[in-house]
């Protein structure tokens, strides 16, 4: 039965593969577009669906995850869906308790304080047992999408997860987590290796469940400088790409495109270009031309409109999108924001962003 569970067959035929073609570097008629956090609190229907539920209870309900993933696609002609979940389900799978505190965000009841605390973590994680609810959500959503657009799976990257596990929540400095890198380098590597192994199995399981692309979020890369990134983030980012690909081959699963998004890590773009990912995601703090020059022609770029640009009037959003497309070029490029959507953004302005990408890229391609 295991093999049946690993390869849900009979998915609907994909109708719009623009996002996947761009990710693989093939030519596209228009530039594909999706938004980080596109399933989110900026949609009234999202707030309604989520209202009665604890956040992580929602994450554990395949039916609700499917509904939340599909909501933005009912409104906007997006070129990809991303499964509704959270990066902190991985620390939960390692045995840590995380609760969502209103007004504060995700909070670990017992963060890692001492090196000895690593012993409390599960050293071997059966991802199907611990994270099977995500796999079920992916399979259900893939069927429910009816081939409309591809479905993206994702995970947090090791350093970003480690920083949450030690800080116990968000932090402006990441001083507790970074102090581990300086004071306990061996223990840090032990934790990062454990995370990388779980993330690898988790991502492979997502593809087995039906994910057609994968994004790795190194959201806290900006807290590291070039040296710390080189030692504690990049090697694991590389390993995950390599290990996921070799396991997908071994299990005769599709080799899906992988995206690395390391926020605020311009200092590492050249390294990220050679880390084994088909796509490098960019935040809004770098010029398109500079990113292209550093990354070269063999990797697709994704990003990088400042999310706050969506507060601008709609015409202005159109102008900013046009400028962005001229900077990146319409090929080997996936339009996105440089970070996730904020809860107080207007759905109409999100729609204006999506439409502007399609209209301007088609126009540029024609002329």
Tab-separated table of C-alpha atoms in Angstrom:
chain	number	residue	atom	x	y	z
A	1	UNK	CA	0.000	0.000	0.000
A	2	UNK	CA	2.916	2.354	0.650
A	3	UNK	CA	3.686	2.741	-3.053
A	4	UNK	CA	0.041	3.564	-3.743
A	5	UNK	CA	0.141	6.243	-1.065
A	6	UNK	CA	3.349	7.642	-2.550
A	7	UNK	CA	2.030	8.156	-6.058
A	8	UNK	CA	-1.556	9.387	-6.226
A	9	UNK	CA	-2.400	8.932	-9.893
A	10	UNK	CA	-5.137	10.262	-12.069
A	11	UNK	CA	-4.612	13.972	-11.469
A	12	UNK	CA	-6.470	16.238	-13.909
A	13	UNK	CA	-4.492	17.353	-16.967
A	14	UNK	CA	-2.713	20.689	-16.471
A	15	UNK	CA	-4.245	23.470	-18.588
A	16	UNK	CA	-1.918	26.384	-17.794
A	17	UNK	CA	1.754	25.379	-17.482
A	18	UNK	CA	3.191	28.893	-18.006
A	19	UNK	CA	4.687	28.984	-14.505
A	20	UNK	CA	6.407	25.602	-14.941
A	21	UNK	CA	7.727	26.536	-18.394
A	22	UNK	CA	9.191	29.790	-17.079
A	23	UNK	CA	10.724	27.928	-14.119
A	24	UNK	CA	12.438	25.521	-16.536
A	25	UNK	CA	13.614	28.347	-18.766
A	26	UNK	CA	11.271	27.615	-21.681
A	27	UNK	CA	9.618	30.364	-23.690
A	28	UNK	CA	6.279	31.756	-22.463
A	29	UNK	CA	3.650	33.928	-24.170
A	30	UNK	CA	3.194	35.974	-21.015
A	31	UNK	CA	5.164	36.282	-17.791
A	32	UNK	CA	3.585	34.046	-15.148
A	33	UNK	CA	2.667	35.593	-11.801
A	34	UNK	CA	1.760	34.420	-8.298
A	35	UNK	CA	2.054	36.078	-4.875
A	36	UNK	CA	3.733	34.903	-1.722
A	37	UNK	CA	0.997	34.672	0.963
A	38	UNK	CA	-1.655	34.840	-1.758
A	39	UNK	CA	-3.912	32.734	0.470
A	40	UNK	CA	-4.198	35.179	3.299
A	41	UNK	CA	-5.877	37.627	5.599
A	42	UNK	CA	-6.219	40.318	2.936
A	43	UNK	CA	-9.194	38.274	1.607
A	44	UNK	CA	-12.462	38.594	3.542
A	45	UNK	CA	-13.364	34.996	2.593
A	46	UNK	CA	-10.070	33.823	4.134
A	47	UNK	CA	-10.852	35.587	7.412
A	48	UNK	CA	-14.330	34.034	7.355
A	49	UNK	CA	-13.024	30.497	6.754
A	50	UNK	CA	-10.356	30.871	9.429
A	51	UNK	CA	-12.503	32.716	11.998
A	52	UNK	CA	-13.564	29.833	14.200
A	53	UNK	CA	-10.336	27.847	13.948
A	54	UNK	CA	-7.032	27.776	15.742
A	55	UNK	CA	-4.310	28.547	13.159
A	56	UNK	CA	-2.431	25.253	13.402
A	57	UNK	CA	-5.704	23.319	13.577
A	58	UNK	CA	-6.466	24.905	10.204
A	59	UNK	CA	-3.067	23.758	8.931
A	60	UNK	CA	-3.924	20.216	10.017
A	61	UNK	CA	-7.255	20.173	8.164
A	62	UNK	CA	-6.687	19.102	4.521
A	63	UNK	CA	-10.171	20.350	3.605
A	64	UNK	CA	-9.590	23.862	5.007
A	65	UNK	CA	-6.075	24.063	3.516
A	66	UNK	CA	-7.541	23.169	0.133
A	67	UNK	CA	-10.295	25.801	0.436
A	68	UNK	CA	-7.816	28.527	1.496
A	69	UNK	CA	-5.410	27.599	-1.321
A	70	UNK	CA	-8.187	27.882	-3.915
A	71	UNK	CA	-9.716	31.179	-2.697
A	72	UNK	CA	-7.276	33.553	-4.435
A	73	UNK	CA	-7.615	31.574	-7.689
A	74	UNK	CA	-11.356	32.188	-7.730
A	75	UNK	CA	-10.633	35.918	-7.743
A	76	UNK	CA	-7.459	36.358	-9.786
A	77	UNK	CA	-6.005	34.757	-12.930
A	78	UNK	CA	-2.863	33.665	-11.064
A	79	UNK	CA	-0.505	31.231	-12.804
A	80	UNK	CA	0.215	29.068	-9.753
A	81	UNK	CA	-1.297	28.023	-6.430
A	82	UNK	CA	0.787	27.516	-3.281
A	83	UNK	CA	-0.495	25.108	-0.675
A	84	UNK	CA	-1.804	26.795	2.469
A	85	UNK	CA	0.425	25.694	5.354
A	86	UNK	CA	3.148	27.124	7.598
A	87	UNK	CA	6.913	26.692	7.784
A	88	UNK	CA	6.669	25.894	11.517
A	89	UNK	CA	5.002	22.528	10.940
A	90	UNK	CA	8.571	21.144	10.626
A	91	UNK	CA	9.627	22.097	14.200
A	92	UNK	CA	6.276	20.642	15.304
A	93	UNK	CA	7.206	17.386	13.558
A	94	UNK	CA	10.433	17.410	15.599
A	95	UNK	CA	8.320	17.460	18.767
A	96	UNK	CA	8.246	21.181	19.585
A	97	UNK	CA	5.033	22.911	20.590
A	98	UNK	CA	4.098	26.065	18.660
A	99	UNK	CA	0.978	28.108	19.302
A	100	UNK	CA	-0.383	31.098	17.399
A	101	UNK	CA	-0.785	34.002	19.828
A	102	UNK	CA	-3.160	36.727	18.570
A	103	UNK	CA	-1.309	40.007	18.036
A	104	UNK	CA	2.052	38.337	18.598
A	105	UNK	CA	2.283	35.556	16.043
A	106	UNK	CA	3.743	32.057	16.302
A	107	UNK	CA	5.204	31.295	19.736
A	108	UNK	CA	7.165	28.263	20.944
A	109	UNK	CA	6.103	27.237	24.444
A	110	UNK	CA	9.607	25.850	25.145
A	111	UNK	CA	12.248	27.244	22.791
A	112	UNK	CA	15.708	25.651	22.645
A	113	UNK	CA	17.857	27.356	25.301
A	114	UNK	CA	20.808	25.043	25.915
A	115	UNK	CA	22.647	22.627	23.649
A	116	UNK	CA	21.230	19.780	25.806
A	117	UNK	CA	17.744	20.757	24.614
A	118	UNK	CA	18.599	19.249	21.232
A	119	UNK	CA	18.187	15.848	22.866
A	120	UNK	CA	14.484	16.583	23.344
A	121	UNK	CA	13.984	16.701	19.566
A	122	UNK	CA	12.945	13.611	17.590
A	123	UNK	CA	16.154	12.437	15.930
A	124	UNK	CA	14.282	10.374	13.333
A	125	UNK	CA	11.092	11.802	11.888
A	126	UNK	CA	8.592	9.752	9.920
A	127	UNK	CA	7.252	12.592	7.773
A	128	UNK	CA	4.198	10.619	6.683
A	129	UNK	CA	3.190	10.072	10.305
A	130	UNK	CA	3.994	13.632	11.469
A	131	UNK	CA	3.176	15.685	8.370
A	132	UNK	CA	0.802	13.437	6.458
A	133	UNK	CA	-1.923	16.083	6.846
A	134	UNK	CA	0.096	18.386	4.544
A	135	UNK	CA	0.447	15.589	1.976
A	136	UNK	CA	-3.309	14.955	2.127
A	137	UNK	CA	-3.979	18.669	1.656
A	138	UNK	CA	-1.703	18.707	-1.406
A	139	UNK	CA	-3.374	15.672	-3.003
A	140	UNK	CA	-6.872	17.019	-2.336
A	141	UNK	CA	-5.946	20.482	-3.650
A	142	UNK	CA	-4.241	19.089	-6.736
A	143	UNK	CA	-7.492	17.277	-7.632
A	144	UNK	CA	-9.671	20.274	-6.710
A	145	UNK	CA	-7.605	22.613	-8.905
A	146	UNK	CA	-8.850	20.564	-11.882
A	147	UNK	CA	-5.633	21.302	-13.763
A	148	UNK	CA	-6.247	25.056	-13.708
A	149	UNK	CA	-2.681	25.914	-12.589
A	150	UNK	CA	0.270	24.077	-11.012
A	151	UNK	CA	0.479	23.599	-7.243
A	152	UNK	CA	3.592	24.704	-5.340
A	153	UNK	CA	4.721	22.955	-2.151
A	154	UNK	CA	7.172	24.557	0.263
A	155	UNK	CA	9.253	24.400	3.412
A	156	UNK	CA	11.247	26.760	5.573
A	157	UNK	CA	15.026	26.377	5.207
A	158	UNK	CA	17.176	25.085	8.096
A	159	UNK	CA	18.612	28.394	9.365
A	160	UNK	CA	15.216	30.125	9.316
A	161	UNK	CA	13.612	27.247	11.251
A	162	UNK	CA	16.550	27.062	13.691
A	163	UNK	CA	16.198	30.785	14.408
A	164	UNK	CA	12.500	30.379	15.279
A	165	UNK	CA	13.202	27.314	17.443
A	166	UNK	CA	15.755	29.224	19.537
A	167	UNK	CA	14.140	32.684	19.566
A	168	UNK	CA	10.757	31.160	20.361
A	169	UNK	CA	9.060	33.474	17.859
A	170	UNK	CA	9.821	36.518	15.722
A	171	UNK	CA	12.810	38.715	16.575
A	172	UNK	CA	14.325	41.888	15.148
A	173	UNK	CA	17.928	40.844	15.830
A	174	UNK	CA	17.920	37.019	16.017
A	175	UNK	CA	20.570	37.530	18.724
A	176	UNK	CA	19.750	34.329	20.635
A	177	UNK	CA	19.877	32.162	17.538
A	178	UNK	CA	22.996	33.861	16.184
A	179	UNK	CA	24.750	33.507	19.506
A	180	UNK	CA	24.475	29.715	18.990
A	181	UNK	CA	26.303	30.047	15.660
A	182	UNK	CA	29.194	31.810	17.432
A	183	UNK	CA	29.184	29.917	20.743
A	184	UNK	CA	28.038	26.449	19.707
A	185	UNK	CA	29.025	25.934	16.077
A	186	UNK	CA	29.042	22.112	16.318
A	187	UNK	CA	25.632	21.929	17.984
A	188	UNK	CA	24.308	24.425	15.429
A	189	UNK	CA	25.486	22.204	12.584
A	190	UNK	CA	23.926	19.188	14.283
A	191	UNK	CA	20.574	20.958	14.467
A	192	UNK	CA	20.823	22.295	10.914
A	193	UNK	CA	21.683	18.814	9.595
A	194	UNK	CA	18.706	17.287	11.421
A	195	UNK	CA	16.444	19.974	9.932
A	196	UNK	CA	17.890	19.516	6.422
A	197	UNK	CA	17.216	15.763	6.558
A	198	UNK	CA	13.601	16.230	7.679
A	199	UNK	CA	13.022	19.008	5.107
A	200	UNK	CA	14.375	16.757	2.337
A	201	UNK	CA	11.946	13.951	3.196
A	202	UNK	CA	9.145	16.479	3.642
A	203	UNK	CA	9.689	18.025	0.192
A	204	UNK	CA	9.953	14.623	-1.505
A	205	UNK	CA	6.701	13.622	0.235
A	206	UNK	CA	5.047	16.774	-1.119
A	207	UNK	CA	5.982	15.824	-4.683
A	208	UNK	CA	4.726	12.275	-4.105
A	209	UNK	CA	1.459	13.841	-2.917
A	210	UNK	CA	1.138	15.979	-6.055
A	211	UNK	CA	3.196	19.200	-5.659
A	212	UNK	CA	4.436	20.353	-9.096
A	213	UNK	CA	7.106	22.778	-7.842
A	214	UNK	CA	8.808	23.442	-4.498
A	215	UNK	CA	9.922	26.642	-2.785
A	216	UNK	CA	12.427	26.789	0.057
A	217	UNK	CA	12.005	29.889	2.252
A	218	UNK	CA	15.211	31.182	3.860
A	219	UNK	CA	13.247	34.141	5.214
A	220	UNK	CA	15.840	35.094	7.843
A	221	UNK	CA	18.880	35.148	5.549
A	222	UNK	CA	19.152	38.911	6.064
A	223	UNK	CA	20.206	38.430	9.681
A	224	UNK	CA	23.360	36.651	8.535
A	225	UNK	CA	26.360	38.275	6.894
A	226	UNK	CA	28.281	36.622	4.035
A	227	UNK	CA	30.491	34.526	6.359
A	228	UNK	CA	27.734	33.122	8.561
A	229	UNK	CA	25.536	32.500	5.511
A	230	UNK	CA	28.396	30.660	3.805
A	231	UNK	CA	28.913	28.433	6.818
A	232	UNK	CA	25.455	27.897	8.306
A	233	UNK	CA	22.892	28.449	5.537
A	234	UNK	CA	24.283	27.839	2.056
A	235	UNK	CA	25.629	24.289	2.576
A	236	UNK	CA	22.206	23.087	3.752
A	237	UNK	CA	20.373	24.955	0.980
A	238	UNK	CA	22.663	23.157	-1.505
A	239	UNK	CA	22.299	19.784	0.190
A	240	UNK	CA	18.513	19.969	0.186
A	241	UNK	CA	18.351	20.640	-3.575
A	242	UNK	CA	20.739	17.790	-4.292
A	243	UNK	CA	19.139	15.302	-1.879
A	244	UNK	CA	15.571	16.082	-3.000
A	245	UNK	CA	16.539	15.569	-6.639
A	246	UNK	CA	18.332	12.301	-6.049
A	247	UNK	CA	15.447	10.940	-3.927
A	248	UNK	CA	12.875	11.963	-6.536
A	249	UNK	CA	14.900	10.021	-9.129
A	250	UNK	CA	15.221	7.018	-6.812
A	251	UNK	CA	11.486	6.948	-6.166
A	252	UNK	CA	10.683	7.520	-9.870
A	253	UNK	CA	8.836	10.742	-8.980
A	254	UNK	CA	8.731	13.795	-11.290
A	255	UNK	CA	11.755	16.113	-11.094
A	256	UNK	CA	9.909	19.311	-10.242
A	257	UNK	CA	11.450	22.794	-10.466
A	258	UNK	CA	12.781	24.146	-7.162
A	259	UNK	CA	12.831	27.784	-6.035
A	260	UNK	CA	15.146	29.237	-3.394
A	261	UNK	CA	13.989	32.480	-1.752
A	262	UNK	CA	16.623	33.879	0.604
A	263	UNK	CA	15.305	37.244	1.748
A	264	UNK	CA	17.867	40.090	1.941
A	265	UNK	CA	20.704	37.855	0.780
A	266	UNK	CA	22.010	39.859	-2.206
A	267	UNK	CA	25.506	39.182	-0.922
A	268	UNK	CA	24.924	35.515	-1.810
A	269	UNK	CA	23.151	35.708	-5.173
A	270	UNK	CA	26.094	34.288	-7.126
A	271	UNK	CA	26.278	31.322	-4.747
A	272	UNK	CA	22.525	30.817	-4.836
A	273	UNK	CA	22.641	30.763	-8.644
A	274	UNK	CA	24.839	27.652	-8.380
A	275	UNK	CA	23.043	25.993	-5.463
A	276	UNK	CA	21.016	23.591	-7.628
A	277	UNK	CA	17.709	25.489	-7.906
A	278	UNK	CA	15.957	26.273	-11.190
A	279	UNK	CA	14.606	29.558	-9.788
A	280	UNK	CA	16.048	32.202	-7.462
A	281	UNK	CA	13.456	34.391	-5.722
A	282	UNK	CA	14.351	38.003	-4.966
A	283	UNK	CA	13.179	40.562	-2.430
A	284	UNK	CA	12.573	44.184	-3.471
A	285	UNK	CA	15.934	45.590	-2.348
A	286	UNK	CA	17.870	44.764	-5.511
A	287	UNK	CA	17.595	46.138	-9.048
A	288	UNK	CA	16.402	43.594	-11.623
A	289	UNK	CA	19.382	44.262	-13.923
A	290	UNK	CA	21.874	43.748	-11.083
A	291	UNK	CA	20.242	40.486	-10.043
A	292	UNK	CA	20.279	39.240	-13.650
A	293	UNK	CA	23.945	40.176	-14.021
A	294	UNK	CA	24.887	38.251	-10.875
A	295	UNK	CA	22.715	35.226	-11.502
A	296	UNK	CA	23.377	34.784	-15.204
A	297	UNK	CA	21.148	33.463	-17.960
A	298	UNK	CA	20.707	29.840	-16.867
A	299	UNK	CA	18.513	30.407	-13.823
A	300	UNK	CA	14.984	31.832	-13.772
A	301	UNK	CA	14.383	34.826	-11.512
A	302	UNK	CA	11.266	35.382	-9.400
A	303	UNK	CA	10.099	38.579	-7.713
A	304	UNK	CA	10.502	41.355	-6.735
A	305	UNK	CA	7.889	44.121	-6.471
A	306	UNK	CA	7.911	45.869	-3.090
A	307	UNK	CA	4.723	44.545	-1.433
A	308	UNK	CA	3.963	48.105	-0.283
A	309	UNK	CA	3.656	49.128	-3.954
A	310	UNK	CA	0.202	47.537	-3.761
A	311	UNK	CA	-0.888	50.463	-1.573
A	312	UNK	CA	-0.347	52.736	-4.602
A	313	UNK	CA	-3.215	53.725	-6.936
A	314	UNK	CA	-3.923	51.063	-9.572
A	315	UNK	CA	-2.421	53.068	-12.483
A	316	UNK	CA	0.789	53.457	-10.497
A	317	UNK	CA	0.888	49.684	-9.854
A	318	UNK	CA	0.697	49.201	-13.626
A	319	UNK	CA	3.640	51.568	-14.201
A	320	UNK	CA	5.752	49.843	-11.541
A	321	UNK	CA	4.989	46.422	-13.031
A	322	UNK	CA	5.924	47.625	-16.522
A	323	UNK	CA	9.238	48.956	-15.219
A	324	UNK	CA	9.905	45.694	-13.381
A	325	UNK	CA	9.209	43.641	-16.523
A	326	UNK	CA	11.518	45.867	-18.554
A	327	UNK	CA	14.224	45.344	-15.947
A	328	UNK	CA	13.940	41.555	-15.771
A	329	UNK	CA	12.814	40.848	-19.322
A	330	UNK	CA	9.682	38.782	-19.882
A	331	UNK	CA	11.460	35.415	-20.304
A	332	UNK	CA	13.104	33.199	-17.676
A	333	UNK	CA	11.156	35.261	-15.228
A	334	UNK	CA	8.232	34.732	-12.809
A	335	UNK	CA	6.591	37.883	-11.468
A	336	UNK	CA	5.925	38.015	-7.737
A	337	UNK	CA	6.237	40.361	-4.792
A	338	UNK	CA	9.541	40.688	-2.938
A	339	UNK	CA	7.820	39.286	0.167
A	340	UNK	CA	4.318	38.166	1.187
A	341	UNK	CA	1.087	40.154	0.929
A	342	UNK	CA	0.141	42.148	4.036
A	343	UNK	CA	-3.234	41.630	5.759
A	344	UNK	CA	-4.525	45.173	5.107
A	345	UNK	CA	-3.977	45.112	1.343
A	346	UNK	CA	-6.869	45.626	-1.055
A	347	UNK	CA	-7.792	42.536	-3.096
A	348	UNK	CA	-8.539	44.897	-6.006
A	349	UNK	CA	-4.945	46.103	-5.981
A	350	UNK	CA	-3.700	42.523	-5.955
A	351	UNK	CA	-5.885	41.959	-9.008
A	352	UNK	CA	-4.422	45.058	-10.667
A	353	UNK	CA	-0.906	43.676	-10.082
A	354	UNK	CA	-1.736	40.285	-11.628
A	355	UNK	CA	-3.493	41.822	-14.633
A	356	UNK	CA	-0.680	44.317	-15.220
A	357	UNK	CA	1.891	41.506	-15.348
A	358	UNK	CA	-0.131	39.640	-17.973
A	359	UNK	CA	-0.992	42.701	-20.073
A	360	UNK	CA	2.449	44.330	-20.107
A	361	UNK	CA	4.376	41.084	-20.657
A	362	UNK	CA	2.126	40.136	-23.602
A	363	UNK	CA	2.602	43.596	-25.066
A	364	UNK	CA	6.405	43.469	-24.640
A	365	UNK	CA	6.527	39.982	-26.190
A	366	UNK	CA	4.532	41.120	-29.237
A	367	UNK	CA	6.657	44.167	-29.912
